[in-house]
PDB file of C-alpha atoms in Angstrom:
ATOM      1  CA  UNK A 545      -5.682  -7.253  -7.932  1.00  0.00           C
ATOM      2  CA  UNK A 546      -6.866  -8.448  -4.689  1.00  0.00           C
ATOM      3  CA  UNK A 547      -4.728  -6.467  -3.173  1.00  0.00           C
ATOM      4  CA  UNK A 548      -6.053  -3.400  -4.590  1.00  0.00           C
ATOM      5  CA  UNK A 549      -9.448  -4.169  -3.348  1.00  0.00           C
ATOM      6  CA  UNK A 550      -8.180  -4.846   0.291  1.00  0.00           C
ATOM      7  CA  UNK A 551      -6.598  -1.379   0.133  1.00  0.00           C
ATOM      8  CA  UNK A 552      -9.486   0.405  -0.895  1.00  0.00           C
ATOM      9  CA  UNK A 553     -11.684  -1.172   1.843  1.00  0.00           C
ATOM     10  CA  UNK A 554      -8.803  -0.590   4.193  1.00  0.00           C
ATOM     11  CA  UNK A 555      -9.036   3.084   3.594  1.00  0.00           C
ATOM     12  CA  UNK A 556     -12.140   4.045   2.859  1.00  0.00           C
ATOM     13  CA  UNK A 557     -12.850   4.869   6.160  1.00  0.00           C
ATOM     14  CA  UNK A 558      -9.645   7.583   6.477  1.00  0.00           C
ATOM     15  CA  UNK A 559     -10.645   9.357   2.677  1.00  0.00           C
ATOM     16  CA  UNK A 560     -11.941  12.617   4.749  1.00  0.00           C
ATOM     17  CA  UNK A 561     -10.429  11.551   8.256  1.00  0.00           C
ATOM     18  CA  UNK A 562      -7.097  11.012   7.658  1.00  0.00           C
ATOM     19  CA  UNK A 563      -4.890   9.095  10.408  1.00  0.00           C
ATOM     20  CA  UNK A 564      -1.464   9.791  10.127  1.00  0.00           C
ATOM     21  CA  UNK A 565      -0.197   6.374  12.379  1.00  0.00           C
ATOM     22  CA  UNK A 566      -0.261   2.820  11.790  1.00  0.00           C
ATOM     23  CA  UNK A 567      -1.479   1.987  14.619  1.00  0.00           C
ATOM     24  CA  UNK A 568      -4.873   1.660  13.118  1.00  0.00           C
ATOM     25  CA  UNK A 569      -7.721  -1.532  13.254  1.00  0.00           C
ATOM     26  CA  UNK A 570      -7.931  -2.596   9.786  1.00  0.00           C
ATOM     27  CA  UNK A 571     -11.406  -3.716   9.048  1.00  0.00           C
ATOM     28  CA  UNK A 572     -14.018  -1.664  10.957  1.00  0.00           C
ATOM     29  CA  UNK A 573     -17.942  -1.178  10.425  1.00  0.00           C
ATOM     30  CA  UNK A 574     -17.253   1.700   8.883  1.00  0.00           C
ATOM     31  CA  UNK A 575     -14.970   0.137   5.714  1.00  0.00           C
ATOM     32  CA  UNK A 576     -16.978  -0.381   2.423  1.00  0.00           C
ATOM     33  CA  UNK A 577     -15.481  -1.007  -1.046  1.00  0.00           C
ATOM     34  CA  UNK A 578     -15.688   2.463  -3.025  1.00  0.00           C
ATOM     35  CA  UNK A 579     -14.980   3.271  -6.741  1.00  0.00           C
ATOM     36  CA  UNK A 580     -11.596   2.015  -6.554  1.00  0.00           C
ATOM     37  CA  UNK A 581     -12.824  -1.261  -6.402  1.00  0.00           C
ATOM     38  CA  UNK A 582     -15.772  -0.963  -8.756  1.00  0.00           C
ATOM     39  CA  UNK A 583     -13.439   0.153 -11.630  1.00  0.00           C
ATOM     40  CA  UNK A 584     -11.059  -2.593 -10.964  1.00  0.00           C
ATOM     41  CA  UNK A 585     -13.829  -5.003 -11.515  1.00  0.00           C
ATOM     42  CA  UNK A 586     -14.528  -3.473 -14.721  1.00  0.00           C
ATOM     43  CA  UNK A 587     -10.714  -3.172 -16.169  1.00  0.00           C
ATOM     44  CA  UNK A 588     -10.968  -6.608 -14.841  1.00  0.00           C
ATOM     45  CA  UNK A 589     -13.630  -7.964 -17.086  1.00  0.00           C
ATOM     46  CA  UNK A 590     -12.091  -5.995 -20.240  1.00  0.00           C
ATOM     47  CA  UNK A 591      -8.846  -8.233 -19.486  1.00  0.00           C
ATOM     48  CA  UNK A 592     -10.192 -11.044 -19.039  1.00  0.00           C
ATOM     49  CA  UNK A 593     -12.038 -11.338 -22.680  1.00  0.00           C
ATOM     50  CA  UNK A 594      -8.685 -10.681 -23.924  1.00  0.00           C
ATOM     51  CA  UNK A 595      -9.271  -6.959 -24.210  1.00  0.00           C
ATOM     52  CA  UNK A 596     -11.806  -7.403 -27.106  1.00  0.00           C
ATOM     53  CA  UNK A 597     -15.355  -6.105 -25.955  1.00  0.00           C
ATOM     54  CA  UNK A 598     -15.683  -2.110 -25.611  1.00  0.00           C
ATOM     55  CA  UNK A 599     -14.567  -1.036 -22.321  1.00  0.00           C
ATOM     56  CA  UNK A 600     -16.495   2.386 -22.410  1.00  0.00           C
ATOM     57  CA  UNK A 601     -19.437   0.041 -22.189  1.00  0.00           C
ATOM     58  CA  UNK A 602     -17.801  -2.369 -19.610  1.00  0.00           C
ATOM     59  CA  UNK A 603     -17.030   0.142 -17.352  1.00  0.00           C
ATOM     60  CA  UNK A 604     -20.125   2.427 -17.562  1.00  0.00           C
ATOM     61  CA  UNK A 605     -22.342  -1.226 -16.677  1.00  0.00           C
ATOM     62  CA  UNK A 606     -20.371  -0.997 -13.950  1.00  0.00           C
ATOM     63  CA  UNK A 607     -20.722   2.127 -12.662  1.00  0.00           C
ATOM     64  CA  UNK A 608     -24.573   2.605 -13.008  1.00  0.00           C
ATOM     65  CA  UNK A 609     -24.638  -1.066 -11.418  1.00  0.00           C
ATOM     66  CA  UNK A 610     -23.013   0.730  -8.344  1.00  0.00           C
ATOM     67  CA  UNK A 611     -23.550   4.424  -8.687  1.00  0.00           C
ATOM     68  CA  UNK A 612     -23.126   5.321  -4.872  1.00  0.00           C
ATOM     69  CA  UNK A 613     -19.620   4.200  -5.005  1.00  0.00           C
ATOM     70  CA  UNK A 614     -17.676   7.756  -4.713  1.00  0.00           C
ATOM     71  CA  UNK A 615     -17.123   8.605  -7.682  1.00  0.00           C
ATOM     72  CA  UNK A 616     -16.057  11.879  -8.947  1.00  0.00           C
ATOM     73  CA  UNK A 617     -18.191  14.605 -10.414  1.00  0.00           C
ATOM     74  CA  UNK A 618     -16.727  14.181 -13.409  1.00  0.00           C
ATOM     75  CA  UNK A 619     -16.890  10.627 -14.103  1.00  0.00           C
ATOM     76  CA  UNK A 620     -20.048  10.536 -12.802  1.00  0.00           C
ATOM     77  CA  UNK A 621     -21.250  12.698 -15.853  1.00  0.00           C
ATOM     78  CA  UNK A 622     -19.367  10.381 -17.932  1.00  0.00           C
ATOM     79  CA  UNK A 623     -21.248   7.238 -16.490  1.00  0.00           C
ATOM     80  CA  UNK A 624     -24.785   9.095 -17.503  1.00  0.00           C
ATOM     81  CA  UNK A 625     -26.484   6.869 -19.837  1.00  0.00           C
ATOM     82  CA  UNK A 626     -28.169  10.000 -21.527  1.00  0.00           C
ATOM     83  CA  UNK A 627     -24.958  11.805 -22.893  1.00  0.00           C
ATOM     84  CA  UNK A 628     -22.398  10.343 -25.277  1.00  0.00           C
ATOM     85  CA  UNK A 629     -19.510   9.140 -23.160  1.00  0.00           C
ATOM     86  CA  UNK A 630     -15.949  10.597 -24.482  1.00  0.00           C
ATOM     87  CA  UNK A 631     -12.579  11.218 -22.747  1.00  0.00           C
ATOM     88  CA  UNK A 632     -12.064  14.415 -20.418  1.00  0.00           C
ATOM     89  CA  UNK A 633      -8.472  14.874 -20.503  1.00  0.00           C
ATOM     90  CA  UNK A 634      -8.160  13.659 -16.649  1.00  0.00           C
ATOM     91  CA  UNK A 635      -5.143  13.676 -14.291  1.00  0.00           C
ATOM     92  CA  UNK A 636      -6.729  12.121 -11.344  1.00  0.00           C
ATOM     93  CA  UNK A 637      -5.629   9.253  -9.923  1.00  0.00           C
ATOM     94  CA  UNK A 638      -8.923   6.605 -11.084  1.00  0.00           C
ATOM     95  CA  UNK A 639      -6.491   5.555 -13.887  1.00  0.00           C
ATOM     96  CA  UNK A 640      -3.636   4.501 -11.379  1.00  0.00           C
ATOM     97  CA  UNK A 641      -6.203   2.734  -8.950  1.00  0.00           C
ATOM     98  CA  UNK A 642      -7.997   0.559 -11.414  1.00  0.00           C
ATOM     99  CA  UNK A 643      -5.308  -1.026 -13.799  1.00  0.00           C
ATOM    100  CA  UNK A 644      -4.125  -3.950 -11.570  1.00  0.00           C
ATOM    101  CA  UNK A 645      -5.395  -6.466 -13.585  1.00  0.00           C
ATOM    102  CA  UNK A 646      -3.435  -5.430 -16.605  1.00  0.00           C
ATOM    103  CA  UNK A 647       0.084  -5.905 -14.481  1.00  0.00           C
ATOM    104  CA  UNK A 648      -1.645  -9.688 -13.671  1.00  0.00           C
ATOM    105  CA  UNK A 649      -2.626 -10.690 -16.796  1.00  0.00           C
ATOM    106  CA  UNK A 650      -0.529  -9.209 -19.931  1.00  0.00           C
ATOM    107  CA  UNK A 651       3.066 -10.816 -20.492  1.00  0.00           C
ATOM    108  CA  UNK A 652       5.073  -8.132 -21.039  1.00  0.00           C
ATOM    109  CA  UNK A 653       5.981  -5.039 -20.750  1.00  0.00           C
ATOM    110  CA  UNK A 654       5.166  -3.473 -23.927  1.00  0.00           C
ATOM    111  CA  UNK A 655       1.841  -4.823 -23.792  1.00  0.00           C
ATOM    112  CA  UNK A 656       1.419  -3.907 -20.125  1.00  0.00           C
ATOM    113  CA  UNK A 657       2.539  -0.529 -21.495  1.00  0.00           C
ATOM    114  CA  UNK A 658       0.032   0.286 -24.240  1.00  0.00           C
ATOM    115  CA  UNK A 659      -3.184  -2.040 -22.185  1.00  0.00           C
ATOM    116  CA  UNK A 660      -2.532   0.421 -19.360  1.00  0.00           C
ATOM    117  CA  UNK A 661      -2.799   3.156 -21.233  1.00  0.00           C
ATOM    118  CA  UNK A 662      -5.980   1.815 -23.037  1.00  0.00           C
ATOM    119  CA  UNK A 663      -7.579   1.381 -19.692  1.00  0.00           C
ATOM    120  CA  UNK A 664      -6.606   4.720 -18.597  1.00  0.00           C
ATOM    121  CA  UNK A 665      -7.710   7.013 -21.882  1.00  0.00           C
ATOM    122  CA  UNK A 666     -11.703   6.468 -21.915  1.00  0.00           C
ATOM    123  CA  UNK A 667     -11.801   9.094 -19.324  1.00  0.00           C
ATOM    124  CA  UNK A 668      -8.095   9.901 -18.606  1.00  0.00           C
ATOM    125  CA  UNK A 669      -6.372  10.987 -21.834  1.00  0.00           C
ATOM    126  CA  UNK A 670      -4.089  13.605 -20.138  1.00  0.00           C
ATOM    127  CA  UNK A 671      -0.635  12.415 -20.224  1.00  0.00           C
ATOM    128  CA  UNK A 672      -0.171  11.825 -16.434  1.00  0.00           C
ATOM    129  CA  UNK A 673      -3.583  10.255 -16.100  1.00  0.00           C
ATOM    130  CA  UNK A 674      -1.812   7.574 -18.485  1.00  0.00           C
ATOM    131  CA  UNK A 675       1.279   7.601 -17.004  1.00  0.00           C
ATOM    132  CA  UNK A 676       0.082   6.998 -13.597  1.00  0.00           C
ATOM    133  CA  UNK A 677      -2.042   3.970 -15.212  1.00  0.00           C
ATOM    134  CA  UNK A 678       1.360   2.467 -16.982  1.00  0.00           C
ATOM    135  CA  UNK A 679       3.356   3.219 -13.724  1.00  0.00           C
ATOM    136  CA  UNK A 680       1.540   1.283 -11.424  1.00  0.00           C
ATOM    137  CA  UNK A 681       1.028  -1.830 -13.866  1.00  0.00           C
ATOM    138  CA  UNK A 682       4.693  -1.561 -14.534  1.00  0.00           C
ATOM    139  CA  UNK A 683       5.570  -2.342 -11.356  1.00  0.00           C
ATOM    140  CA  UNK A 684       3.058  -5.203 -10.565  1.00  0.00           C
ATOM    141  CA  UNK A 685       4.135  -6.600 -13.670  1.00  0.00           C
ATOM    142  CA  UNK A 686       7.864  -6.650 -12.839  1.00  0.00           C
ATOM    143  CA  UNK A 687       7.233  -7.485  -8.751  1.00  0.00           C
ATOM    144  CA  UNK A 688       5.191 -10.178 -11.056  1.00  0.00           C
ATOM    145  CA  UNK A 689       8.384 -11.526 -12.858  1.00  0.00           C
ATOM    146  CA  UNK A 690       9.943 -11.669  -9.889  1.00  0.00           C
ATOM    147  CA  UNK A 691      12.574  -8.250 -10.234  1.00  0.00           C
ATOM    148  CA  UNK A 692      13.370  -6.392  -7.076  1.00  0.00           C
ATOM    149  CA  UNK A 693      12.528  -3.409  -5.060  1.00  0.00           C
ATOM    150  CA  UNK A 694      15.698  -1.652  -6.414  1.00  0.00           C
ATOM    151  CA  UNK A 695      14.935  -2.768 -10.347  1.00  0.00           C
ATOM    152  CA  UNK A 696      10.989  -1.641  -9.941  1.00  0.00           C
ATOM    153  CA  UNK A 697      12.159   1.717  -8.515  1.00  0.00           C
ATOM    154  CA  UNK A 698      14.533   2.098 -11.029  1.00  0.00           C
ATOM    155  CA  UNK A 699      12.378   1.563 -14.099  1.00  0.00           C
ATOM    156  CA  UNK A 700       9.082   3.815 -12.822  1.00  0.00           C
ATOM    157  CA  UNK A 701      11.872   6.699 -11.749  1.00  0.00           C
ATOM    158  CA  UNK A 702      13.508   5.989 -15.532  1.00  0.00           C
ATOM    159  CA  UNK A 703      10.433   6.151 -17.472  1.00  0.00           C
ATOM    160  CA  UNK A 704       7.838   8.205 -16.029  1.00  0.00           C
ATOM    161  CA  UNK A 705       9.707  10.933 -14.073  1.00  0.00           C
ATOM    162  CA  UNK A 706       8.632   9.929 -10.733  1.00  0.00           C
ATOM    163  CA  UNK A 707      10.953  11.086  -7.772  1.00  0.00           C
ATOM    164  CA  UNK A 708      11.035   8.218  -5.292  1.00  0.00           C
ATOM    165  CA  UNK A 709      13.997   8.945  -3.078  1.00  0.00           C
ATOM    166  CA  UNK A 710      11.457  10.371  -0.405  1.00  0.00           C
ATOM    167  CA  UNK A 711      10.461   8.453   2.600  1.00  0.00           C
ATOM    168  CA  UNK A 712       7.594   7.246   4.169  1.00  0.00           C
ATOM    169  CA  UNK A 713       8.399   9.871   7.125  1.00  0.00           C
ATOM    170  CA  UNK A 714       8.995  12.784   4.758  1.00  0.00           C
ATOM    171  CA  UNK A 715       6.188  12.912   3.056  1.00  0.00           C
ATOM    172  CA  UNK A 716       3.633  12.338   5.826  1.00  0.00           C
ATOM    173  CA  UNK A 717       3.700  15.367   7.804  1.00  0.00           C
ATOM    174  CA  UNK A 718       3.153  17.843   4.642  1.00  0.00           C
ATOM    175  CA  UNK A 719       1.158  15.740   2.772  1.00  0.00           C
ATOM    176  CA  UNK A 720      -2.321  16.794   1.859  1.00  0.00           C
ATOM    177  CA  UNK A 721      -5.342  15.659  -0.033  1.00  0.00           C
ATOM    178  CA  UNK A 722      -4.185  15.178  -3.589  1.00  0.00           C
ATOM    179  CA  UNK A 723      -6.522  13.312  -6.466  1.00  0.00           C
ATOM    180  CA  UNK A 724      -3.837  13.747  -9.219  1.00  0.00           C
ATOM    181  CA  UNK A 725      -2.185  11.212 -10.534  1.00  0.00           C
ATOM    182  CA  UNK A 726       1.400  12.993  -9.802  1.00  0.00           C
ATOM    183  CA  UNK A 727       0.619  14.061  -6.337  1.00  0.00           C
ATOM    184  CA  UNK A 728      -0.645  10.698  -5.164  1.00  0.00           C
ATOM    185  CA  UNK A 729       1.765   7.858  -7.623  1.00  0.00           C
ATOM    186  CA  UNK A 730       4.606   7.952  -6.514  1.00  0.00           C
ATOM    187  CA  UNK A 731       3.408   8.334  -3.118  1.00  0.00           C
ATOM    188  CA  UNK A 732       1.728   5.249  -2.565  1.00  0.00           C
ATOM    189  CA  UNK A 733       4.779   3.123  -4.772  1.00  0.00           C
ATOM    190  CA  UNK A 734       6.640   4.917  -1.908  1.00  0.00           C
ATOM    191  CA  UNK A 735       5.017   3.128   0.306  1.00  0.00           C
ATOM    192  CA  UNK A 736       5.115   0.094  -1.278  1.00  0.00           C
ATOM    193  CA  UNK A 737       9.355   0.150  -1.523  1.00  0.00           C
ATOM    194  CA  UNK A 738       9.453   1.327   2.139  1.00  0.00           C
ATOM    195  CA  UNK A 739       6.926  -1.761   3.541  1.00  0.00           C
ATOM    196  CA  UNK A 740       8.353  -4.828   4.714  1.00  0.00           C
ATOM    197  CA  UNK A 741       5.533  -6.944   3.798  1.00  0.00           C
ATOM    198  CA  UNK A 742       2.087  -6.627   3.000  1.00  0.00           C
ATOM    199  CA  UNK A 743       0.213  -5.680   5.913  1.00  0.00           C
ATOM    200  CA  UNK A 744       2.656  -3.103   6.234  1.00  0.00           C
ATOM    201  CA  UNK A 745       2.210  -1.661   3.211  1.00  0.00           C
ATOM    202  CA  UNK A 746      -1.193  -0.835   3.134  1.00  0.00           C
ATOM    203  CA  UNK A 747      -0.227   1.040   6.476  1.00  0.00           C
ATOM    204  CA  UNK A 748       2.233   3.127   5.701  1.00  0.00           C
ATOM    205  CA  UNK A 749      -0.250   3.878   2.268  1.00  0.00           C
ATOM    206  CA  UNK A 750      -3.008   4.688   4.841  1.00  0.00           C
ATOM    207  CA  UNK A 751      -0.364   6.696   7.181  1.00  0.00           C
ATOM    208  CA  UNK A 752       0.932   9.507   4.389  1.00  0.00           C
ATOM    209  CA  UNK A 753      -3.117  10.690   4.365  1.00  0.00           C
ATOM    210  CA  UNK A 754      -4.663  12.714   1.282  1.00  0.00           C
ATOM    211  CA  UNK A 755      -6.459   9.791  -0.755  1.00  0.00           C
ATOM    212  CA  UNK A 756      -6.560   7.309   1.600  1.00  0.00           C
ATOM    213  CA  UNK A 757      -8.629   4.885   0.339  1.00  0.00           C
ATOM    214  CA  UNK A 758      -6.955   5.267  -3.904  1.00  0.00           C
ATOM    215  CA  UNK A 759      -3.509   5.533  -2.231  1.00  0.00           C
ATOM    216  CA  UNK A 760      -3.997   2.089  -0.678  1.00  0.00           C
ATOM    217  CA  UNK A 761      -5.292   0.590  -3.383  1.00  0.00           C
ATOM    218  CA  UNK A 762      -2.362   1.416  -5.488  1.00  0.00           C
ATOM    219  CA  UNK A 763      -0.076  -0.044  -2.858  1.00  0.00           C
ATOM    220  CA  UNK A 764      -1.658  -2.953  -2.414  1.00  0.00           C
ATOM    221  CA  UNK A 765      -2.220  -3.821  -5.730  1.00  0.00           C
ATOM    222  CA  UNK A 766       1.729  -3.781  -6.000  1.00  0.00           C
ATOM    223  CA  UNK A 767       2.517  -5.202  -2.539  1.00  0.00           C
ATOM    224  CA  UNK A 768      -0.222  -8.375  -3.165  1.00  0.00           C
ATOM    225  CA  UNK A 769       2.203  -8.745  -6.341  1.00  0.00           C
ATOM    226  CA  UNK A 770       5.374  -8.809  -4.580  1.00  0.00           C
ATOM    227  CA  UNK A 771       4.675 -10.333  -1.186  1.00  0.00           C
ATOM    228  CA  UNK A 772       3.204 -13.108  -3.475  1.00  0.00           C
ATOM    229  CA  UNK A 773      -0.673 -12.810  -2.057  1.00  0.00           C
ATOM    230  CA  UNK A 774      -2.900 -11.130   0.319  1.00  0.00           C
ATOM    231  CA  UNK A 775      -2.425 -12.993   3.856  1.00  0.00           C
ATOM    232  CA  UNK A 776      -5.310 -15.349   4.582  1.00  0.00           C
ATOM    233  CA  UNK A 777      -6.720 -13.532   7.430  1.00  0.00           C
ATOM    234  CA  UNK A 778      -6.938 -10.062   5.800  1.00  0.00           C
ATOM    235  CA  UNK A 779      -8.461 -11.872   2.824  1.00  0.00           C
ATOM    236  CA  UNK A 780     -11.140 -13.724   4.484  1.00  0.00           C
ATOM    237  CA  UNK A 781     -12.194 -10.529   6.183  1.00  0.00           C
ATOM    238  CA  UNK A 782     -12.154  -8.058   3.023  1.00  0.00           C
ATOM    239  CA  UNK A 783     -14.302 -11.197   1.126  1.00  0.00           C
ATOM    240  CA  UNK A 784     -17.032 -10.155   3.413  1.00  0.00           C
ATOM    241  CA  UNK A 785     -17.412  -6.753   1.789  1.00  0.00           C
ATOM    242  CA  UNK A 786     -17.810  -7.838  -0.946  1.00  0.00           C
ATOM    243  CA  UNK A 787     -20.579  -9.110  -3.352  1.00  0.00           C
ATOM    244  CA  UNK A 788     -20.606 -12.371  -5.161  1.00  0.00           C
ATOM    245  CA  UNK A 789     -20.113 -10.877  -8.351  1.00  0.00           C
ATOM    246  CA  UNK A 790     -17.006  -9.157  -7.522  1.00  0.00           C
ATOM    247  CA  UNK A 791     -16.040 -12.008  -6.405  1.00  0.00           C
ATOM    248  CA  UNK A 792     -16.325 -14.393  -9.690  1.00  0.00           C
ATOM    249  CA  UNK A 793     -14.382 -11.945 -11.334  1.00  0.00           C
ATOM    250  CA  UNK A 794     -11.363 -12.396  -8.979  1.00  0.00           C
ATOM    251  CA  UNK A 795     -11.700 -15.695  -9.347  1.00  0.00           C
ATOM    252  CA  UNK A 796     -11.495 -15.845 -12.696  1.00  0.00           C
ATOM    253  CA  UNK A 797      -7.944 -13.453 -12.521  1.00  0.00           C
ATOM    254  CA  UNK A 798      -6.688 -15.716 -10.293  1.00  0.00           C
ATOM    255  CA  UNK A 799      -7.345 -18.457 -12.530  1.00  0.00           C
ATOM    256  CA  UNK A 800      -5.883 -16.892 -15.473  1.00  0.00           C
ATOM    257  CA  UNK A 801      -2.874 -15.270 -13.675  1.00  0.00           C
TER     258      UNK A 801
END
């Protein structure tokens, strides 16, 4: 799930100034950690107390802990501690960029299925909200267990719908901002199938534009799974946006994992 966070600080900075190259510095002044990574703390913590504590109230801590993070209107109603918190029947693509933990840390793929859509239904309870969610733990768990490019793509194209015969270089010139779950999926496991390692993943996530910040998240939370880790150097440097509580929680997954 590392890799998720090192997305999200990757892009934050292209969200609303997309940059449609890879030719891009990776960590600049102007990188934070945004919702995407808040969120994966918080599906995080549910995980890691074996899914047995309420994550409505996990996940709302979280949020008022951090509530300049970018989150959306919506959610940020949800998160107010004065109205009774209940599902909204979301699409967006918050369930798909928080649920890396559950690929990490769940032992198959029937479990994987229903924890991911668990995670995903406190707020996103539309059917591609939780499909997105169960798409992109799919395929960490399976890059976990050690199946191919061509079986992951196979399975999320079987199950959910997903068209993934487009390339990198197709999509980028037409693509636009998209928050949905559909319009931003398969886009960023795109980019994961297309990369030839890590580094080049988040990349070609940044590259395609819209959601920069969620689609590189996504990516790399699949891509850290594959490529077997985050590479030292990009690590050390996304550690120092972080705070130390963030930071015990990742320790703990990688512990557990």
């Amino acid at each position: 799930m590392f890799g998720a966070i090192t997305g999200d600080i990757i892009g934050s900075r292209f969200e609303f100034n997309n940059y449609k190259g890879v030719d891009f510095e990776l960590f600049t002044s102007e990188c934070c950690f945004t919702d995407d990574t808040v969120c994966t703390i918080a599906i995080a913590e549910w995980a890691l107390n074996n899914y047995q504590d309420d994550l409505v109230a996990i996940v709302r801590k979280w949020g008022n802990k951090y509530p300049y993070a970018g989150y959306g209107g919506t959610f940020v109603r949800w998160l107010n501690p004065n109205v009774i918190p209940v599902p909204y029947n979301s699409w967006g693509n918050g369930s798909a960029m928080r649920v890396s933990s559950v690929g990490w840390l769940c032992n198959d793929i029937d479990t994987v299925l229903e924890r991911a859509k668990q995670s995903a239904e406190i707020t996103h309870n539309h059917p591609e909200g939780i499909k997105g969610a169960q798409a992109v733990a799919s395929a960490i768990y399976f890059a976990r267990a050690g199946k191919d490019k061509a079986f992951i793509k196979d399975f999320i194209e079987q199950l959910f719908a997903y068209n993934l015969n487009q390339t990198c270089d197709e999509i980028r010139p037409v693509y636009e901002f998209d928050v949905s779950c559909q319009g931003s999926v398969p886009q960023a496991i795109i980019a994961f199938l297309e990369s030839r390692d890590f580094e080049d993943s988040i990349r070609l996530a940044v590259s395609l534009g819209g959601d920069s910040d969620t689609i590189a998240a996504i990516t790399g939370s699949i891509a850290e799974t594959f490529y077997q880790g985050v590479p030292e150097e990009i690590k050390a440097k996304a550690v120092t946006y972080l705070p130390q509580e963030f930071l015990d929680i990742l320790r703990q997954v990688e512990e557990r994992k």
